[in-house]
Short mmCIF file of C-alpha atoms in Angstrom, two decimals:
data_model
loop_
_atom_site.label_atom_id
_atom_site.label_comp_id
_atom_site.label_asym_id
_atom_site.label_seq_id
_atom_site.Cartn_x
_atom_site.Cartn_y
_atom_site.Cartn_z
CA MET A 1 0.00 0.00 0.00
CA ASN A 2 1.34 3.44 -0.93
CA TYR A 3 0.91 6.57 1.19
CA ASN A 4 1.17 10.15 0.08
CA ILE A 5 3.77 12.50 1.60
CA ALA A 6 1.33 13.90 4.18
CA ASN A 7 0.56 10.42 5.52
CA LYS A 8 4.24 9.51 5.64
CA ASN A 9 5.00 12.66 7.64
CA ASP A 10 2.10 11.97 9.99
CA GLU A 11 3.45 8.48 10.64
CA MET A 12 6.93 9.85 11.35
CA VAL A 13 5.46 12.39 13.75
CA MET A 14 3.44 9.73 15.60
CA ALA A 15 6.43 7.39 15.84
CA LEU A 16 8.65 10.16 17.24
CA ILE A 17 6.00 11.34 19.70
CA HIS A 18 5.50 7.76 20.86
CA TYR A 19 9.22 7.23 21.42
CA PHE A 20 10.00 10.49 23.22
CA ILE A 21 6.95 10.32 25.50
CA THR A 22 7.03 6.62 26.41
CA GLU A 23 10.78 5.98 26.39
CA GLU A 24 12.42 9.32 27.21
CA ASN A 25 9.79 10.80 29.57
CA TYR A 26 9.08 13.90 27.51
CA ASN A 27 5.76 15.65 27.97
CA PRO A 28 3.79 17.72 25.45
CA ILE A 29 3.79 21.50 25.81
CA VAL A 30 0.78 23.51 24.73
CA VAL A 31 2.12 26.27 22.47
CA LYS A 32 -0.39 28.78 21.15
CA GLY A 33 -0.35 29.90 17.55
CA VAL A 34 1.49 26.92 16.05
CA LYS A 35 0.28 24.41 13.48
CA ASP A 36 1.65 21.05 12.34
CA GLU A 37 4.37 21.00 14.98
CA ILE A 38 4.75 19.28 18.35
CA TRP A 39 6.67 20.66 21.32
CA LEU A 40 7.94 18.26 23.99
CA GLU A 41 9.75 18.99 27.25
CA ASN A 42 11.88 17.00 29.67
CA LEU A 43 13.85 18.84 32.35
CA ASP A 44 16.35 15.99 32.66
CA GLY A 45 16.60 15.07 28.98
CA PRO A 46 19.69 15.60 26.76
CA TYR A 47 17.57 18.33 25.20
CA ARG A 48 15.17 20.29 27.40
CA ILE A 49 12.90 20.90 24.41
CA ILE A 50 12.25 18.74 21.37
CA ARG A 51 10.28 20.33 18.53
CA ILE A 52 8.91 18.10 15.78
CA ASN A 53 7.96 20.18 12.73
CA SER A 54 6.12 18.66 9.77
CA ASN A 55 5.41 21.98 8.02
CA TYR A 56 6.79 22.16 4.50
CA ILE A 57 9.83 24.46 4.38
CA HIS A 58 10.22 25.32 0.71
CA ASN A 59 12.78 28.18 0.64
CA ASP A 60 15.47 29.91 2.69
CA GLU A 61 13.23 32.78 3.76
CA GLN A 62 10.64 30.43 5.22
CA TYR A 63 13.37 28.46 7.00
CA LYS A 64 14.88 31.63 8.53
CA PHE A 65 11.44 32.77 9.65
CA ASP A 66 10.80 29.34 11.21
CA ILE A 67 14.03 29.59 13.25
CA PHE A 68 13.09 33.13 14.28
CA LYS A 69 9.65 31.94 15.41
CA THR A 70 11.21 29.03 17.32
CA LYS A 71 13.55 31.39 19.18
CA ASN A 72 10.65 33.61 20.21
CA ILE A 73 8.63 30.67 21.53
CA ILE A 74 11.67 29.43 23.47
CA LYS A 75 12.00 32.88 25.04
CA GLN A 76 8.41 32.56 26.27
CA ILE A 77 9.13 29.11 27.68
CA LYS A 78 12.23 30.46 29.43
CA LYS A 79 10.16 33.15 31.09
CA LYS A 80 7.45 30.75 32.20
CA THR A 81 9.88 28.09 33.45
CA LEU A 82 12.41 30.46 35.03
CA SER A 83 15.18 29.07 32.81
CA LEU A 84 18.32 30.86 31.63
CA ASN A 85 19.17 28.45 28.83
CA ILE A 86 17.04 25.86 27.08
CA ASN A 87 18.83 23.35 24.89
CA THR A 88 16.50 22.53 22.00
CA LEU A 89 16.40 19.84 19.33
CA ASN A 90 14.57 21.06 16.24
CA ILE A 91 13.44 18.11 14.08
CA PHE A 92 12.32 18.98 10.52
CA LEU A 93 10.46 16.34 8.54
CA ASN A 94 9.59 18.22 5.39
CA VAL A 95 12.38 20.47 4.07
CA SER A 96 13.06 21.16 0.41
CA ASP A 97 16.50 20.19 -0.90
CA ASN A 98 16.92 23.78 -2.08
CA VAL A 99 16.97 25.15 1.47
CA LYS A 100 20.36 26.10 2.87
CA PHE A 101 19.98 24.20 6.11
CA ASP A 102 21.90 25.48 9.14
CA SER A 103 22.13 22.83 11.83
CA ASP A 104 24.02 25.02 14.32
CA THR A 105 22.14 27.89 16.00
CA LYS A 106 22.81 29.00 19.58
CA ASN A 107 21.15 26.47 21.93
CA ILE A 108 19.16 25.06 18.99
CA SER A 109 20.31 21.93 17.17
CA SER A 110 18.38 21.38 13.94
CA VAL A 111 18.15 18.11 12.03
CA LYS A 112 16.11 17.08 8.99
CA TYR A 113 14.87 13.64 8.02
CA ASP A 114 12.86 12.21 5.14
CA GLU A 115 12.57 8.66 6.48
CA LEU A 116 12.49 7.03 9.91
CA ASN A 117 15.54 4.96 9.02
CA GLU A 118 17.58 8.15 8.75
CA ILE A 119 16.83 8.90 12.40
CA THR A 120 17.95 5.50 13.69
CA GLU A 121 21.15 5.75 11.66
CA ASP A 122 22.08 9.24 12.84
CA LYS A 123 25.14 8.77 15.08
CA ASN A 124 24.57 12.05 16.95
CA ILE A 125 20.99 11.10 17.81
CA LEU A 126 22.00 7.55 18.76
CA GLU A 127 24.64 8.89 21.12
CA LEU A 128 22.05 10.93 23.02
CA PHE A 129 19.09 8.56 22.63
CA PRO A 130 20.57 5.04 22.28
CA LYS A 131 17.19 3.34 22.75
CA ILE A 132 15.76 4.98 19.64
CA LYS A 133 17.34 2.37 17.35
CA ASN A 134 15.23 -0.45 18.79
CA LYS A 135 12.30 1.38 20.37
CA LEU A 136 11.23 3.66 17.52
CA ILE A 137 8.14 2.14 15.87
CA LYS A 138 8.91 1.43 12.22
CA ASP A 139 6.90 -1.66 11.39
CA LYS A 140 3.39 -0.26 11.68
CA GLU A 141 1.43 1.99 9.34
CA GLY A 142 -1.82 3.89 9.24
CA ILE A 143 -4.47 2.83 11.76
CA ASP A 144 -2.24 0.20 13.40
CA LEU A 145 0.36 2.85 14.20
CA LEU A 146 -2.28 5.25 15.52
CA VAL A 147 -3.81 2.63 17.82
CA ASN A 148 -0.42 1.51 19.11
CA VAL A 149 0.77 5.02 19.80
CA THR A 150 -2.48 6.07 21.43
CA ASN A 151 -2.63 3.05 23.73
CA ASP A 152 0.98 3.37 24.89
CA ILE A 153 0.73 7.11 25.54
CA ASN A 154 -2.58 6.68 27.37
CA THR A 155 -1.03 4.02 29.61
CA LYS A 156 1.87 6.32 30.49
CA THR A 157 -0.50 9.25 31.03
CA VAL A 158 -2.66 7.24 33.42
CA LYS A 159 0.39 6.33 35.53
CA GLU A 160 1.60 9.94 35.60
CA ASN A 161 -1.85 11.22 36.53
CA GLU A 162 -1.95 8.77 39.43
CA THR A 163 1.38 10.15 40.68
CA TYR A 164 0.27 13.77 40.26
CA SER A 165 -3.06 13.07 41.94
CA LYS A 166 -1.30 11.46 44.88
CA ILE A 167 0.99 14.47 45.29
CA PHE A 168 -1.47 17.32 44.73
CA SER A 169 -4.67 15.91 46.23
CA PRO A 170 -5.75 17.67 49.47
CA LYS A 171 -4.38 15.97 52.59
CA LYS A 172 -4.87 16.40 56.29
CA THR A 173 -1.89 18.23 57.79
CA ILE A 174 -0.62 17.08 61.17
CA ILE A 175 2.99 18.22 61.51
CA THR A 176 2.32 21.90 60.76
CA PRO A 177 -0.32 22.35 63.51
CA ILE A 178 1.97 20.53 65.96
CA LEU A 179 4.88 22.85 65.12
CA ILE A 180 2.65 25.90 65.56
CA ALA A 181 1.32 24.55 68.87
CA ILE A 182 4.87 24.00 70.19
CA CYS A 183 5.87 27.57 69.30
CA VAL A 184 2.78 29.05 70.94
CA PHE A 185 3.23 26.83 74.00
CA MET A 186 6.87 27.90 74.41
CA PHE A 187 5.84 31.54 74.00
CA ILE A 188 3.33 31.19 76.87
CA LEU A 189 5.84 29.35 79.07
CA MET A 190 8.27 32.25 78.81
CA TYR A 191 5.65 34.45 80.48
CA VAL A 192 4.59 31.85 83.05
CA PHE A 193 8.10 30.82 84.18
CA GLY A 194 10.15 33.82 83.06
CA ARG A 195 10.01 37.53 82.40
CA GLY A 196 8.47 37.31 78.96
CA SER A 197 9.53 36.70 75.40
CA GLU A 198 11.52 39.92 75.07
CA ASP A 199 13.71 39.38 78.11
CA VAL A 200 17.21 38.22 77.09
CA LEU A 201 17.81 36.06 80.17
CA THR A 202 14.45 34.33 79.72
CA LEU A 203 15.18 33.68 76.05
CA LEU A 204 18.56 32.17 76.93
CA LEU A 205 17.02 30.09 79.70
CA PHE A 206 14.51 28.59 77.26
CA GLY A 207 17.10 27.84 74.57
CA ALA A 208 17.71 30.90 72.38
CA ASN A 209 20.68 30.87 70.03
CA ASN A 210 24.00 32.42 71.04
CA ARG A 211 27.51 31.83 69.69
CA MET A 212 29.33 31.73 73.02
CA LEU A 213 26.91 29.23 74.53
CA VAL A 214 26.90 27.02 71.41
CA GLU A 215 30.71 27.07 71.35
CA SER A 216 30.70 25.99 74.99
CA GLY A 217 28.86 22.80 73.99
CA GLN A 218 25.17 23.79 74.10
CA VAL A 219 24.63 22.73 70.50
CA TRP A 220 20.98 21.92 71.19
CA ARG A 221 20.27 25.66 71.01
CA LEU A 222 20.55 25.39 67.22
CA ILE A 223 17.26 23.45 67.35
CA THR A 224 15.44 24.88 70.39
CA SER A 225 15.89 28.48 69.23
CA MET A 226 13.61 27.88 66.23
CA PHE A 227 10.67 27.31 68.59
CA LEU A 228 11.10 30.61 70.48
CA HIS A 229 9.92 34.07 69.41
CA ILE A 230 10.74 37.59 70.53
CA GLY A 231 7.46 39.46 70.99
CA ILE A 232 3.90 38.75 69.94
CA ILE A 233 4.26 40.31 66.45
CA HIS A 234 7.24 38.04 65.72
CA LEU A 235 5.19 35.01 66.78
CA ILE A 236 2.06 35.95 64.80
CA VAL A 237 3.94 36.72 61.58
CA ASN A 238 5.96 33.50 61.70
CA MET A 239 3.03 31.28 62.67
CA TYR A 240 0.85 32.69 59.91
CA SER A 241 3.66 32.13 57.39
CA LEU A 242 4.20 28.60 58.68
CA PHE A 243 0.49 27.86 58.44
CA VAL A 244 0.17 29.10 54.84
CA ILE A 245 3.38 27.56 53.47
CA GLY A 246 3.57 24.52 55.71
CA LYS A 247 0.14 23.05 55.05
CA GLN A 248 0.85 23.06 51.30
CA LEU A 249 4.38 21.68 51.46
CA GLU A 250 3.47 19.01 54.00
CA GLY A 251 0.93 17.68 51.50
CA PHE A 252 3.45 17.78 48.65
CA LEU A 253 6.40 16.16 50.44
CA GLY A 254 4.70 13.92 52.97
CA ARG A 255 4.94 14.30 56.74
CA PHE A 256 8.33 12.66 57.32
CA LYS A 257 10.21 14.51 54.56
CA TYR A 258 8.48 17.75 55.49
CA LEU A 259 9.58 17.46 59.12
CA LEU A 260 13.17 16.66 58.08
CA VAL A 261 13.24 19.72 55.80
CA TYR A 262 11.82 21.95 58.54
CA LEU A 263 14.22 20.83 61.27
CA GLY A 264 17.24 20.44 58.98
CA SER A 265 16.89 23.84 57.31
CA GLY A 266 16.18 25.50 60.66
CA PHE A 267 19.33 23.89 62.06
CA LEU A 268 21.45 25.13 59.14
CA GLY A 269 19.95 28.61 59.50
CA SER A 270 20.78 28.67 63.21
CA LEU A 271 24.30 27.41 62.51
CA LEU A 272 25.00 30.13 59.94
CA SER A 273 23.51 32.68 62.33
CA VAL A 274 25.90 31.89 65.21
CA VAL A 275 28.86 31.78 62.82
CA MET A 276 28.08 35.26 61.48
CA HIS A 277 27.12 37.16 64.64
CA GLU A 278 27.37 36.95 68.42
CA GLY A 279 23.99 38.22 69.55
CA VAL A 280 20.98 36.37 70.96
CA SER A 281 18.59 35.12 68.29
CA ALA A 282 15.42 33.09 68.11
CA GLY A 283 12.54 32.37 65.78
CA ALA A 284 11.12 29.92 63.24
CA SER A 285 11.92 32.17 60.27
CA GLY A 286 15.05 30.20 59.32
CA ALA A 287 13.00 27.02 59.10
CA ILE A 288 10.21 28.87 57.27
CA PHE A 289 12.73 30.12 54.72
CA GLY A 290 13.78 26.49 54.47
CA LEU A 291 10.21 25.65 53.47
CA LEU A 292 10.40 28.37 50.82
CA GLY A 293 13.65 26.88 49.53
CA SER A 294 12.00 23.47 49.47
CA LEU A 295 9.01 24.86 47.60
CA LEU A 296 11.40 26.51 45.15
CA TYR A 297 13.01 23.15 44.33
CA PHE A 298 9.74 21.23 44.32
CA GLY A 299 7.88 23.86 42.30
CA TYR A 300 10.58 24.04 39.65
CA HIS A 301 10.24 20.32 38.99
CA TYR A 302 6.45 20.59 38.92
CA ARG A 303 6.30 24.02 37.29
CA LEU A 304 3.49 22.87 35.01
CA TYR A 305 1.34 23.11 38.14
CA LEU A 306 3.25 25.63 40.26
CA GLY A 307 5.12 27.79 37.73
CA ALA A 308 2.82 30.77 38.20
CA VAL A 309 3.02 30.43 41.99
CA LEU A 310 6.81 30.48 41.85
CA ARG A 311 6.92 33.59 39.64
CA THR A 312 4.25 35.63 41.35
CA GLN A 313 4.46 34.52 44.99
CA VAL A 314 7.39 32.37 46.16
CA ILE A 315 10.30 34.20 44.49
CA PRO A 316 8.94 37.73 45.21
CA ILE A 317 8.37 36.77 48.88
CA ILE A 318 11.93 35.48 49.20
CA ILE A 319 13.46 38.55 47.55
CA ILE A 320 11.34 41.08 49.47
CA ASN A 321 12.02 39.44 52.85
CA LEU A 322 15.75 39.21 52.22
CA LEU A 323 15.86 42.88 51.18
CA ILE A 324 13.92 43.86 54.32
CA GLY A 325 16.34 41.79 56.39
CA PHE A 326 19.35 43.60 54.95
CA SER A 327 17.69 47.01 55.28
CA LEU A 328 16.48 46.81 58.90
CA SER A 329 18.40 46.09 62.07
CA GLY A 330 17.32 43.34 64.45
CA ILE A 331 16.47 40.83 61.71
CA ASP A 332 18.61 37.69 61.55
CA ASN A 333 19.01 37.51 57.78
CA PHE A 334 21.80 34.94 58.03
CA ALA A 335 19.33 32.50 59.55
CA HIS A 336 17.02 33.21 56.61
CA ILE A 337 19.75 32.59 54.04
CA GLY A 338 20.96 29.43 55.78
CA GLY A 339 17.42 28.10 56.02
CA LEU A 340 16.68 28.89 52.38
CA VAL A 341 19.78 27.04 51.17
CA GLY A 342 19.18 24.18 53.60
CA GLY A 343 15.58 23.68 52.50
CA TYR A 344 16.59 23.57 48.84
CA LEU A 345 19.44 21.10 49.41
CA LEU A 346 17.47 18.84 51.74
CA THR A 347 14.58 18.60 49.30
CA MET A 348 17.05 17.72 46.58
CA ALA A 349 18.56 15.07 48.88
CA LEU A 350 15.19 13.60 49.86
CA GLY A 351 13.93 13.69 46.28
CA VAL A 352 10.78 14.85 44.53
CA PRO A 353 8.50 11.92 43.57
CA GLY A 354 8.92 11.00 39.92
CA LYS A 355 11.38 13.82 39.19
CA THR A 356 14.64 13.78 41.15
CA LYS A 357 17.43 11.57 39.84
CA LYS A 358 19.52 9.44 42.22
CA SER A 359 22.60 11.47 41.32
CA ASP A 360 20.81 14.68 42.34
CA GLN A 361 19.86 13.13 45.70
CA ILE A 362 23.48 12.14 46.31
CA ASN A 363 24.72 15.61 45.32
CA GLY A 364 22.15 17.33 47.55
CA SER A 365 23.12 15.14 50.51
CA ILE A 366 26.85 15.68 50.01
CA VAL A 367 26.59 19.47 49.62
CA PHE A 368 24.36 19.78 52.72
CA VAL A 369 26.73 17.68 54.86
CA LEU A 370 29.78 19.57 53.58
CA LEU A 371 28.10 22.89 54.33
CA VAL A 372 27.27 21.81 57.89
CA ALA A 373 30.81 20.48 58.34
CA PHE A 374 32.40 23.69 57.05
CA LEU A 375 30.27 25.96 59.26
CA SER A 376 30.92 23.71 62.27
CA PHE A 377 34.66 23.88 61.57
CA VAL A 378 34.53 27.70 61.39
CA LEU A 379 32.52 27.86 64.63
CA PHE A 380 34.64 25.46 66.68
CA ARG A 381 38.07 26.04 65.12
CA TYR A 382 39.43 27.80 68.25
#
């Protein structure tokens, strides 16, 4: 049976879509204003973006305009995904022999094929996608190909939807209310058994952070200080922030990982704080910044769902609060920075379901441990 050129191109497109989605974990991107082209994305792939274009490119002017259009769309994707560089593979399936084809454009690699066999024989493609030689569908045509592709993609989609549903479905939060209750309870105790939350001696008695005392061996202050607050405004602001951020992140990460991120990032924030200044400090803000760092890492990997939240809420909140911390006295910005970095690294180490690679988890763990070791060395070197 013979097929016309349009059918042949359609079959090539379906075979490529099938391979990249089912074998290489790429996902379709909805791009407005395009026709006869497919955009796929994989954050961890050899190419962040793969574009499959079956439009007929009949002259040099049309080809140059197509590259120009591709660059503009990539700029939009960069903005939406908070990316500096996006490595793109531009696959052309219908280019006239008269076109002066340029395969090397900044961050865009362009290739052209007339037959599927050309793809599986391309050494550059095989080096990056070795499975394509055996996994690319080449023995099915027409309706058989369509059914095969549809079934396989639907199966993969169902599995991914189950994972996404498990992560993003509303869950009952337990750890966040407990953390808030502990902070409020400790705040009350400072008035019942001490001179109040703004008295330095009372704060130290209940476990506030201080370099001299930590150096003397009272390392536990690096943890206890994150449950104390100086004044009612400090408590209210931090507990409201913890409630808003914590209940979301606890659902995303799960209770155990969430608690590890909270305590671990708060610990790193306290450690950086005592290394950088000698005063008395207390508060959950280091741990809360750790939750923001965690949300930054998590949201970037699930930016299809949280990209807008990152751009309009999480990043502006981080920047504004850090600027306020540097502008006003009395704010422990080093605890904020340490917590932010700690939350990001710990979430990398613990892993995001379905996204984080084992190598990333190892790297996150190593960097966090090295950072703690370095700060501990600086603190206790004398």
